[in-house]
Coordinates of C-alpha atoms in Angstrom, one line a residue:
Chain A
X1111 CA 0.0 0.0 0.0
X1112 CA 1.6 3.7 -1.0
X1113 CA 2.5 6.2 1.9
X1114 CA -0.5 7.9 2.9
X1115 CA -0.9 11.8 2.0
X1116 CA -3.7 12.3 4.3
X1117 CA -2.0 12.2 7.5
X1118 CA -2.4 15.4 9.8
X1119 CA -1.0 16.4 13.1
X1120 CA -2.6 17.4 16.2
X1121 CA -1.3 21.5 15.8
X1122 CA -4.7 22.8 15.7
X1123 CA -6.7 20.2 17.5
X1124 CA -9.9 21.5 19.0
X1125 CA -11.3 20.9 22.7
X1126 CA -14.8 22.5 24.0
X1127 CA -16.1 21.9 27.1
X1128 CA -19.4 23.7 28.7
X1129 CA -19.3 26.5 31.5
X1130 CA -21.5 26.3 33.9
X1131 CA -24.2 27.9 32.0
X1132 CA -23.9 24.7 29.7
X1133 CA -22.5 27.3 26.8
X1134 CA -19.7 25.4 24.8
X1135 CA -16.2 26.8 25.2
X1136 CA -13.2 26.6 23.7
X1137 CA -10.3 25.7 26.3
X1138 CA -8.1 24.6 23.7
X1139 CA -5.9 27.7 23.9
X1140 CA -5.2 26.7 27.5
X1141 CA -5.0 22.6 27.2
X1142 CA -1.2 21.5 26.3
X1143 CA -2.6 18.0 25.4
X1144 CA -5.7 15.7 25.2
X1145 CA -6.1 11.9 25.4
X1146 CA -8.9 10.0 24.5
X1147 CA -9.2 6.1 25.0
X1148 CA -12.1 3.8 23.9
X1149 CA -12.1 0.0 24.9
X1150 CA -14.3 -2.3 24.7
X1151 CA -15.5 -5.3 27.2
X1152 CA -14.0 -8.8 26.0
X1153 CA -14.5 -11.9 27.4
X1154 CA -12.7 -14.9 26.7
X1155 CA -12.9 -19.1 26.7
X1156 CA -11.0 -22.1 26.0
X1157 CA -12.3 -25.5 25.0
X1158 CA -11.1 -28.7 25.9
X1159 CA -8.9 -30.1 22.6
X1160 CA -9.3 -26.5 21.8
X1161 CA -5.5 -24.5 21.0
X1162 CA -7.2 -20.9 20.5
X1163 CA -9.3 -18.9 22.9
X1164 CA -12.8 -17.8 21.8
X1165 CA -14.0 -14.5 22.3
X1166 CA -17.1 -12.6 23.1
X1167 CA -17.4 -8.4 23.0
X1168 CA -19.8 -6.5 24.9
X1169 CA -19.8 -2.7 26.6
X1170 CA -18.0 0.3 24.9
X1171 CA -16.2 2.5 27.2
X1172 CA -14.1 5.8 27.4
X1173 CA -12.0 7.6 29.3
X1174 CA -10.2 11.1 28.5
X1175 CA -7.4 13.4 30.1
X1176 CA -6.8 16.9 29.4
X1177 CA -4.3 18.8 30.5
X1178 CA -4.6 22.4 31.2
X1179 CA -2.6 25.5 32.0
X1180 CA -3.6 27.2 34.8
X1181 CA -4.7 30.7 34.3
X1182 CA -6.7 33.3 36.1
X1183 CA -9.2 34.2 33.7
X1184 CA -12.7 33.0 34.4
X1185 CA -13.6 32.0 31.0
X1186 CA -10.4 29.7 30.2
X1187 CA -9.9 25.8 31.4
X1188 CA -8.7 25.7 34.8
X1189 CA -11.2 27.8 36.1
X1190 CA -14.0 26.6 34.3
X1191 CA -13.0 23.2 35.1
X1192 CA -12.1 24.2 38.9
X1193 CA -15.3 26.0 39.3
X1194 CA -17.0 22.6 38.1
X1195 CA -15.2 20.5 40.7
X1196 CA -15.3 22.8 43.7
X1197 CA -18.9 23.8 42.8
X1198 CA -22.2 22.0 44.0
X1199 CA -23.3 20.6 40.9
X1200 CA -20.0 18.7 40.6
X1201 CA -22.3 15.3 40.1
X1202 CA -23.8 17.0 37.3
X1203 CA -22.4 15.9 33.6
X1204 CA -21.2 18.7 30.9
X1205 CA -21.1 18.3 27.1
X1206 CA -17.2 17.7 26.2
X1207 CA -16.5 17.9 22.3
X1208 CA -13.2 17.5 20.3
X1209 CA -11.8 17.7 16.8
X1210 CA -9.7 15.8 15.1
X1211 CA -7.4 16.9 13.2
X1212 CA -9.0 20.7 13.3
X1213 CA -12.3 22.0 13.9
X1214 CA -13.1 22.6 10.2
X1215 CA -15.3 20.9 7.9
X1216 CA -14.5 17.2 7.0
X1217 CA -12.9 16.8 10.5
X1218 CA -14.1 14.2 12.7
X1219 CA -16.1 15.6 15.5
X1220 CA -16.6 13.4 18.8
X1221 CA -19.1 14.3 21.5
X1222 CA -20.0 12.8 25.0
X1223 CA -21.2 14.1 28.5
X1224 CA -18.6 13.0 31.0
X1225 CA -18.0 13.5 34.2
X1226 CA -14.4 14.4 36.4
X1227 CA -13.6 11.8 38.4
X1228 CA -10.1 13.5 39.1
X1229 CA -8.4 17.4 38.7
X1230 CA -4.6 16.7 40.1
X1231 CA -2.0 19.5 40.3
X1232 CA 1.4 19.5 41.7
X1233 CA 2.7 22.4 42.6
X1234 CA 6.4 22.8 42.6
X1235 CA 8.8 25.6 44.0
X1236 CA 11.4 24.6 41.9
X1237 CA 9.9 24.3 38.6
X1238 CA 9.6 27.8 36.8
X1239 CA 7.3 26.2 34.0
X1240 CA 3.4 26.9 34.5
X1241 CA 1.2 25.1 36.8
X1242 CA -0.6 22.4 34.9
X1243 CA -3.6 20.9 35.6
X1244 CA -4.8 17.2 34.8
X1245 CA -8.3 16.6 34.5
X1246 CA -9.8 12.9 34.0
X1247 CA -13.8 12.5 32.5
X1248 CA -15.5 9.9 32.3
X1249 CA -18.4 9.4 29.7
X1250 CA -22.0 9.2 31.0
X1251 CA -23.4 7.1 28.3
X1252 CA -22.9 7.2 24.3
X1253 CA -19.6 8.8 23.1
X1254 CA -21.0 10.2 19.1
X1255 CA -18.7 10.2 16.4
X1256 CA -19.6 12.4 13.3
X1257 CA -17.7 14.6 10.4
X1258 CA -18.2 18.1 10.8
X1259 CA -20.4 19.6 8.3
X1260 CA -20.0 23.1 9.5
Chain B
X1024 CA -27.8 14.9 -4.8
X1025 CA -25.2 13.8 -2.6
X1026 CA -25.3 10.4 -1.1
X1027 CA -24.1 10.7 3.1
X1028 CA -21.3 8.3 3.4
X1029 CA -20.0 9.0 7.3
X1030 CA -22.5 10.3 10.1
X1031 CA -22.4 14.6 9.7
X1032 CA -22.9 16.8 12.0
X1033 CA -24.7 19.7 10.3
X1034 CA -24.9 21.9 13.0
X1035 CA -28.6 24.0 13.8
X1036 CA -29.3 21.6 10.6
X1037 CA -29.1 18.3 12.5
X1038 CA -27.5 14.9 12.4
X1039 CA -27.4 13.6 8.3
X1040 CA -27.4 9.3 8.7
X1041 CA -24.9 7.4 6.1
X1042 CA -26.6 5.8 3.5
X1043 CA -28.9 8.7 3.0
X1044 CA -29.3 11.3 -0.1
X1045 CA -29.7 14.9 0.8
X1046 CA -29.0 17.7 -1.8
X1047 CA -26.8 19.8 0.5
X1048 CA -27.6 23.3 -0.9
X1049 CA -26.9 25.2 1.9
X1050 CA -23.2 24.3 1.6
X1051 CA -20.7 26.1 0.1
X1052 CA -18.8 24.2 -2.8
X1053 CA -15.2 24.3 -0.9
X1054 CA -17.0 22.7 1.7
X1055 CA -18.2 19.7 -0.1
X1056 CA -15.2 19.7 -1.6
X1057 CA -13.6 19.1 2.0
X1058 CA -16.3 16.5 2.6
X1059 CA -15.9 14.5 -0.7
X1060 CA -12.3 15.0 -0.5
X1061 CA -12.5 12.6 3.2
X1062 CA -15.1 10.4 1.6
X1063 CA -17.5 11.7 3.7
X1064 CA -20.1 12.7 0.8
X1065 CA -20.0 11.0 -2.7
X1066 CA -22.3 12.6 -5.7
X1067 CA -25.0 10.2 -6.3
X1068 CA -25.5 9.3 -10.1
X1069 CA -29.0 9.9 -10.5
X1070 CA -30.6 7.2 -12.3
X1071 CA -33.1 7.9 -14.9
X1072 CA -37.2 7.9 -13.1
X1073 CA -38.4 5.3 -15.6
X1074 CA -36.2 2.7 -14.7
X1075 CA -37.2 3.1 -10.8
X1076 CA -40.0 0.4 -9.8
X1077 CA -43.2 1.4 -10.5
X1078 CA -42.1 5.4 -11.8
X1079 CA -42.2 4.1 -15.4
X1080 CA -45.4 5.4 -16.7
X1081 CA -45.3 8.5 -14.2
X1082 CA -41.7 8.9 -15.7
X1083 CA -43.3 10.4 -18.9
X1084 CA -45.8 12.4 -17.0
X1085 CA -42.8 14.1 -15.0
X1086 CA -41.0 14.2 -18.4
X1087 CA -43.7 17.4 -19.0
X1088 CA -42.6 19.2 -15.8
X1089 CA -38.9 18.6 -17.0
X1090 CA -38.0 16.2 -14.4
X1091 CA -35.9 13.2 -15.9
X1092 CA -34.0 11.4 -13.1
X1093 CA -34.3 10.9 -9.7
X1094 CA -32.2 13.9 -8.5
X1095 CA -34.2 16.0 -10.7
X1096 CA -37.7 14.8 -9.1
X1097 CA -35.9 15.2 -5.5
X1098 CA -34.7 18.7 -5.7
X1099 CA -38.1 20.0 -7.4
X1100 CA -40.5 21.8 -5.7
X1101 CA -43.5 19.8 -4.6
X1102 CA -46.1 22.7 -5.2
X1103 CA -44.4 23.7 -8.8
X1104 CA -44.7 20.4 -10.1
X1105 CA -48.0 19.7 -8.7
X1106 CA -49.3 22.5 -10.3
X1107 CA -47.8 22.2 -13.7
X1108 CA -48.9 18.8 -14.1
X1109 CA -52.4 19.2 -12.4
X1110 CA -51.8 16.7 -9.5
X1111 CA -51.9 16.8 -6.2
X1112 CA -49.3 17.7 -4.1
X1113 CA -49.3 14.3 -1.9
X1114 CA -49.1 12.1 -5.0
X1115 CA -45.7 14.5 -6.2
X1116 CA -44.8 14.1 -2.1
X1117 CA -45.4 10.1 -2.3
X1118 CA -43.6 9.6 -5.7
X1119 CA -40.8 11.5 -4.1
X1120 CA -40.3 9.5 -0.9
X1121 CA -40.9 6.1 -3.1
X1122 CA -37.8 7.7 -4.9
X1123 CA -36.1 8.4 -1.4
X1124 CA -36.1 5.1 -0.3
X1125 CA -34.9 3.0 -3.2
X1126 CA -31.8 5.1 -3.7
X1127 CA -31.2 5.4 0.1
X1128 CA -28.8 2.7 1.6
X1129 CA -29.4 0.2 4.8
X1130 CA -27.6 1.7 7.9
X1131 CA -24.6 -0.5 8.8
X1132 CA -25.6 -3.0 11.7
X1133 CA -23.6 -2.0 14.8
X1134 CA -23.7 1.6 14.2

């Protein structure tokens, strides 16, 4: 198979997540990276004579980390995302939407409401690099996977 | 006519299933050029209405309203043609979702 000319990197990537208002925002100019993991549940069996397991697939899962920068303004990651945690409707899920490679038309568009089981900082005297902050979510339900067509 | 290959997200516009035809006009052209270019959207050949179960004595009747093919019957306008052929608007409406559904693929099992 030839070389692929379609590959892209992650430069421009796009991350929203909602305020508390449940208005989409951008925190990808604070985020300095994004993971995002799908498995799925597999379960397995061997028959007597039998040299190969069998398998069965069930449940999809996911599980995402962000990492932000930790700035003051109120409208940027860490405090959105702090205010979420610290606030009282911390059990309550929020719309968390990403782009891949770019949000522009033909890129693929993923969508879930997750919540944050984790926000971990270290904070370090000796380190004159920003303060980051790493933020797990969990989805609640369906992850959607679409192109953009806007 | 496009045919939806992948799942878009159209924004206010909704959710477009693959498998299904949608003529897209609201889009600008270097944006389905972006979606044809990642395979998301493929132009759908329109084939002619008389070769479509059941359209092929209705073909000629469209035929008068300048309708050919399927695409051309999709992306009329109900009331237009309804008028200009002295029918009603359901049967124009009807013919148009028979249309629909033949050229319109099964959703993949497993989503």
């Amino acid at each position: 198979m030839p070389v692929s000319t379609t590959d892209r990197n992650a430069c421009s990537g796009g991350i929203w997540i909602d305020d508390a208002a449940g208005t989409p925002v951008d925190v990808s100019g604070t985020s300095t990276s994004f993971d995002y993991n799908f498995t799925v549940e597999v379960g397995d069996w061997q028959a007597f004579q039998e040299a190969w397991k069998q398998r069965l697939a069930c449940g999809r899962d996911g599980a995402f980390t962000i990492n932000v920068v930790f700035s003051t303004a109120a409208t940027e990651g860490y405090q959105i995302l702090n205010a979420w945690i610290m606030g009282a409707a911390y059990m309550t899920p929020r719309t968390l939407t990403w782009y891949v490679p770019d949000k522009n038309v033909g890129s693929n568009k993923y969508e879930a409401e997750v919540l944050m089981p984790s926000f971990s900082v270290t904070l370090d005297p000796t380190d004159a690099g920003p303060i980051i902050a790493t933020i797990e979510l969990l989805p609640d339900g369906e992850v959607t996977h679409t192109i953009a067509a806007t | 006519m496009f045919r939806i290959l992948r799942r878009l997200d159209c924004g206010d516009r909704g959710i477009l299933e693959a498998g299904t035809l949608s003529n897209l006009g609201w889009m600008k052209q270097r944006h389905l050029d972006s979606l044809e270019a990642v395979q998301a959207i493929s132009k759908v050949s329109a084939p002619p209405l008389k070769v479509l179960p059941g359209m092929r004595r209705k073909a000629k009747k469209y035929e008068e309203a300048g309708i050919e093919d399927a695409s051309d019957l999709l992306k009329s306008n109900t009331q237009e043609v309804a008028e200009k052929l002295e029918i009603d608007e359901e049967v124009v409406d009807g013919d148009k979702a028979k249309v629909q559904s033949y050229l319109t693929a099964d959703k993949p099992k497993g989503g």
